[in-house]
Short mmCIF file of C-alpha atoms in Angstrom, two decimals:
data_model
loop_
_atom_site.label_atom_id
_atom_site.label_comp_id
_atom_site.label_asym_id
_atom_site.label_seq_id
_atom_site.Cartn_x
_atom_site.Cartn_y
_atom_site.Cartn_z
CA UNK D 105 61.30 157.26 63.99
CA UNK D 106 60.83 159.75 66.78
CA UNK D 107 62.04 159.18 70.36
CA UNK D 108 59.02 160.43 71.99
CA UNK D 109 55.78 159.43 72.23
CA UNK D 110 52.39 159.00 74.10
CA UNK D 111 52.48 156.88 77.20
CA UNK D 112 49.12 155.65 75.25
CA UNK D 113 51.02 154.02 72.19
CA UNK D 114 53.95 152.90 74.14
CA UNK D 115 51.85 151.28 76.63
CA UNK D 116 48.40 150.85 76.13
CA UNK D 117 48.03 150.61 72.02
CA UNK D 118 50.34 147.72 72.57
CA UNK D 119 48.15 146.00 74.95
CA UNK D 120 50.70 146.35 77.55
CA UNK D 121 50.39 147.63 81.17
CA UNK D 122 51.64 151.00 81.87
CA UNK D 123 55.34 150.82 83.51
CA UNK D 124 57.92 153.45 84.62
CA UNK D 125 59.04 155.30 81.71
CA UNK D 126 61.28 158.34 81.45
CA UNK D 127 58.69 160.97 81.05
CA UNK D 128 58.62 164.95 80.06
CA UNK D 129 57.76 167.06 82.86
CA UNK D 130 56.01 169.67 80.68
CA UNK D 131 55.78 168.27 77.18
CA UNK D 132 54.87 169.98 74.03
CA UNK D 133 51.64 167.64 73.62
CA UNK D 134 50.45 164.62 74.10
CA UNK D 135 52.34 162.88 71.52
CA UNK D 136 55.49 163.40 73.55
CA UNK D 137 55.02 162.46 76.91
CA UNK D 138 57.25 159.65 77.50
CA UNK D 139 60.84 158.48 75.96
CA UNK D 140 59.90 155.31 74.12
CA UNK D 141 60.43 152.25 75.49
CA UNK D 142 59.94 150.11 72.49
CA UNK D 143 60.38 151.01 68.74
CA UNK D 144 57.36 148.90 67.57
CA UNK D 145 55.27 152.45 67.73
CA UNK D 146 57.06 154.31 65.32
CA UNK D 147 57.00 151.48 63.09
CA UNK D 148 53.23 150.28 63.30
CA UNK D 149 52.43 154.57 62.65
CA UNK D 150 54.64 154.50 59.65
CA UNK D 151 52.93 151.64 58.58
CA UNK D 152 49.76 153.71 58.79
CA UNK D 153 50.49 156.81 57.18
CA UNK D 154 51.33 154.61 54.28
CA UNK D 155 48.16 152.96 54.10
CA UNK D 156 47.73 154.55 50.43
CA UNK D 157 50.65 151.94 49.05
CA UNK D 158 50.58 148.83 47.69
CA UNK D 159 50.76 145.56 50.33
CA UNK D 160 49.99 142.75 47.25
CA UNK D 161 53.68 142.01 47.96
CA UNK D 162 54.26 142.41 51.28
CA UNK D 163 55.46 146.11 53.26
CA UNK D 164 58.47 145.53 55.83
CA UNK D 165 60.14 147.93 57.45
CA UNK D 166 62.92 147.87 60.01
CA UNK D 167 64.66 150.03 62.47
CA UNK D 168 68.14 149.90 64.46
CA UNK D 169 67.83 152.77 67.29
CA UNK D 170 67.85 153.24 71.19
CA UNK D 171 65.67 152.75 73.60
CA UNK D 172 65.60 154.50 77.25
CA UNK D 173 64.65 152.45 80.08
CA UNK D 174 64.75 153.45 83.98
CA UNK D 175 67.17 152.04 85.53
CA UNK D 176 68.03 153.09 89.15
CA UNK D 177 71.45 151.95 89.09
CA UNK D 178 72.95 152.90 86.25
CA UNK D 179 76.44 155.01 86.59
CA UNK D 180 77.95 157.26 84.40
CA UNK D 181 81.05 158.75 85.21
CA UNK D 182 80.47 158.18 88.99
CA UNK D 183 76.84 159.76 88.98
CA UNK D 184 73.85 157.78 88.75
CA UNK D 185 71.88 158.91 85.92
CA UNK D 186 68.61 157.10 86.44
CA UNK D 187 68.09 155.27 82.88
CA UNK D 188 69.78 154.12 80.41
CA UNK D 189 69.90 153.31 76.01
CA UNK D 190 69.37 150.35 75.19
CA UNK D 191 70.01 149.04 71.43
CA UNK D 192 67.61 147.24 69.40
CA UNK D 193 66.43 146.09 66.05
CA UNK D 194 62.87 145.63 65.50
CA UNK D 195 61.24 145.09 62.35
CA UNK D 196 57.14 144.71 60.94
CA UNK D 197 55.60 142.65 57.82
CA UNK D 198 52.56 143.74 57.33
CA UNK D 199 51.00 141.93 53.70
CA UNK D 200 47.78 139.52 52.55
CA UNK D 201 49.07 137.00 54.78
CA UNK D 202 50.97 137.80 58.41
CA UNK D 203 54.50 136.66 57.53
CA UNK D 204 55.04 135.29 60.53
CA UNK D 205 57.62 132.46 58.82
CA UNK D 206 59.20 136.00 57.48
CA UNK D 207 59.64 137.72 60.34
CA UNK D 208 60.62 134.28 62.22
CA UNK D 209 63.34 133.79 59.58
CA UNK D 210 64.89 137.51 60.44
CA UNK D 211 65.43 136.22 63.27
CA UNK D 212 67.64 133.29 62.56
CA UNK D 213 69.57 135.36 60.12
CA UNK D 214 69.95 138.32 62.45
CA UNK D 215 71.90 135.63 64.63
CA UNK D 216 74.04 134.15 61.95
CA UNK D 217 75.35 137.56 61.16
CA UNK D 218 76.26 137.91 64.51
CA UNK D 219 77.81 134.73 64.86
CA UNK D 220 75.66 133.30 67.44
CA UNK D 221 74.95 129.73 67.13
CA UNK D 222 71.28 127.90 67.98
CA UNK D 223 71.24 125.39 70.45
CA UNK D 224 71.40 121.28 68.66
CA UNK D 225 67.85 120.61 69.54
CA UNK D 226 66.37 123.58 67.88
CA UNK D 227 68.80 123.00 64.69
CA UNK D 228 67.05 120.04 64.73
CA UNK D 229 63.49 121.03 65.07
CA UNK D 230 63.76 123.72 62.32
CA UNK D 231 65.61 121.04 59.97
CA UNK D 232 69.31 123.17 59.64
CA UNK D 233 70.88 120.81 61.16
CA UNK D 234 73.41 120.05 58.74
CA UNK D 235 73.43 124.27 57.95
CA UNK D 236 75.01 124.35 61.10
CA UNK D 237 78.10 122.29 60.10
CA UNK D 238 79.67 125.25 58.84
CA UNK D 239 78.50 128.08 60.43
CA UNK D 240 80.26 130.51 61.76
CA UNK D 241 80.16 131.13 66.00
CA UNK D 242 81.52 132.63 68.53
CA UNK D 243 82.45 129.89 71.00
CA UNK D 244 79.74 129.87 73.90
CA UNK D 245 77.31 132.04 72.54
CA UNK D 246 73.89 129.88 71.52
CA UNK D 247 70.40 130.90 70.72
CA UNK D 248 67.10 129.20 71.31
CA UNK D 249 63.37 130.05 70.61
CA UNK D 250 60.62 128.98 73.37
CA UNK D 251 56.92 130.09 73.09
CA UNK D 252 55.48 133.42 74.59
CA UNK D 253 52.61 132.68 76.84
CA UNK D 254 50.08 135.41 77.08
CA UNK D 255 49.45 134.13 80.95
CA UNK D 256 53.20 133.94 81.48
CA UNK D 257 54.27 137.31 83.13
CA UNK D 258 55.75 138.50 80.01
CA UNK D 259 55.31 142.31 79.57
CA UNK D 260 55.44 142.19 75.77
CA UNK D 261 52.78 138.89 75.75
CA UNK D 262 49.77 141.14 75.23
CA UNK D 263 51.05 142.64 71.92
CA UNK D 264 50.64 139.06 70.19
CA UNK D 265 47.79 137.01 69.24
CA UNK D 266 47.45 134.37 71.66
CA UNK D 267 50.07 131.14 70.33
CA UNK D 268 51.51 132.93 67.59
CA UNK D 269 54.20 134.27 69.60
CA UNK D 270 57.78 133.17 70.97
CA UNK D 271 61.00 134.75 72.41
CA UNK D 272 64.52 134.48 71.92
CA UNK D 273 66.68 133.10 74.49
CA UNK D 274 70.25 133.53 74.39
CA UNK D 275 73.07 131.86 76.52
CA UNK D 276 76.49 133.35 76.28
CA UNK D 277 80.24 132.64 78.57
CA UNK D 278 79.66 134.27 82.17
CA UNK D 279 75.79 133.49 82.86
CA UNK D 280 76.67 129.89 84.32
CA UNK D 281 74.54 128.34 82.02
CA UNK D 282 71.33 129.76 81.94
CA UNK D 283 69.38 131.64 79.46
CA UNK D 284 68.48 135.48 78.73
CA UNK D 285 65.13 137.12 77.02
CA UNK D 286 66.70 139.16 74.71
CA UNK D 287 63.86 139.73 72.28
CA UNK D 288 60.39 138.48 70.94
CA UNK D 289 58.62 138.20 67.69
CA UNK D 290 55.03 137.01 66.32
CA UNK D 291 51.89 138.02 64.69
CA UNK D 292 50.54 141.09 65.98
CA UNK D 293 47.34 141.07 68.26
CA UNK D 294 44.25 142.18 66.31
CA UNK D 295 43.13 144.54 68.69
CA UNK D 296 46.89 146.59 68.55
CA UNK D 297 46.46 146.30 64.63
CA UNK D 298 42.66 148.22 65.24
CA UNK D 299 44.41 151.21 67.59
CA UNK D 300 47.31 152.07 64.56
CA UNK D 301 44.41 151.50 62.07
CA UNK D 302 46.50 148.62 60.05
CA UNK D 303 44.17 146.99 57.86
CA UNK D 304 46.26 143.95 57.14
CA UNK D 305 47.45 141.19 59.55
CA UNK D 306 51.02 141.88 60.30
CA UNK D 307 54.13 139.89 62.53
CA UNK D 308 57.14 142.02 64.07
CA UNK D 309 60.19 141.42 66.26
CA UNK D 310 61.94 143.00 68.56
CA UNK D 311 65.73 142.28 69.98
CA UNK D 312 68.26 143.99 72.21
CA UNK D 313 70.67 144.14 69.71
CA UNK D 314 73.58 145.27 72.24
CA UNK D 315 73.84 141.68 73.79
CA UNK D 316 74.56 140.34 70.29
CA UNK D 317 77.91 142.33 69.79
#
């Protein structure tokens, strides 16, 4: 999907507050004012220009690109450029029902391809416990879910309907520890499925793919 877009369907469409962006001093319309910050835009309008095709079964779509964020101190080649990509993988179901166990189980495969283990108590919780016996990991590297609270400063909370929502923490050798938000997913907010004109309830995801690899 395209890299540009309006700073209203990056920001506002999504229920999110308006941020720094990299923006077009003298763009070509309104469509392309900003370089995206997210690629759930370019999914949730091809979603609508297909609104003619069949959902019975389910419509998914998915998308491996970059994203540009600002970032102040970010060098290349000894000059600070301002912003930079960022990889990611997001991905929609939009069908009769919201596919949220779909979505949610993209996520746990997305992680066993990339050899990153989740931690033993939520192996436990989501019964692959035994799975896990013979997975596959890169030593270190471990995966939880927790849930997204729409009061709890996250800037992507607003895009999901209100305790349908979680994000994926990741813990990997060098962060002493502690965990990283590297991603959400859930069942799109009602009100964001009204502004692309999606008629059926829907569940995405979005990760950085780059801390994976």
């Amino acid at each position: 999907t395209h890299g540009l877009c309006s700073i209203h369907d990056n920001f506002t469409a999504l229920r999110r507050d308006v941020s720094p962006a990299v923006s077009l001093s003298n763009p070509a319309n309104v469509e392309y004012q900003v370089v995206r910050t997210t690629l759930l835009p370019g999914l949730l309008k091809t979603l609508q220009h297909n609104k003619s095709a069949s959902f019975a079964n389910g419509f998914r779509l998915f998308e491996i690109s970059d994203v540009i964020l600002p970032d102040d101190e970010f060098v290349v080649t000894g000059t600070v450029v301002g912003a930079r990509n960022v990889r990611r993988l997001s991905a929609v179901y939009a069908g009769p029902t919201s596919g949220f166990e779909i979505i949610h189980g993209m996520v746990d495969r997305v992680m066993t391809l990339t050899e990153v283990a989740p931690e033993e108590e939520y192996a436990s919780n989501s019964g692959k416990a035994d799975e896990e016996k013979y997975r596959v990991s890169k030593e270190g590297w471990t995966y939880t879910i927790k849930a997204l609270e729409e009061d709890g400063g996250h800037p992507s909370a607003g895009t999901y309907f209100p305790g349908r929502a979680a994000e994926v923490l990741l813990s990997r050798p060098g962060m002493g520890g502690g965990r990283k938000s590297i991603g959400t997913f859930g069942i799109l907010h009602p009100e964001v499925l009204e502004e692309f004109d999606i008629k059926y309830p829907a569940s995405c995801l979005e990760i950085d793919l780059g801390e994976l690899l």
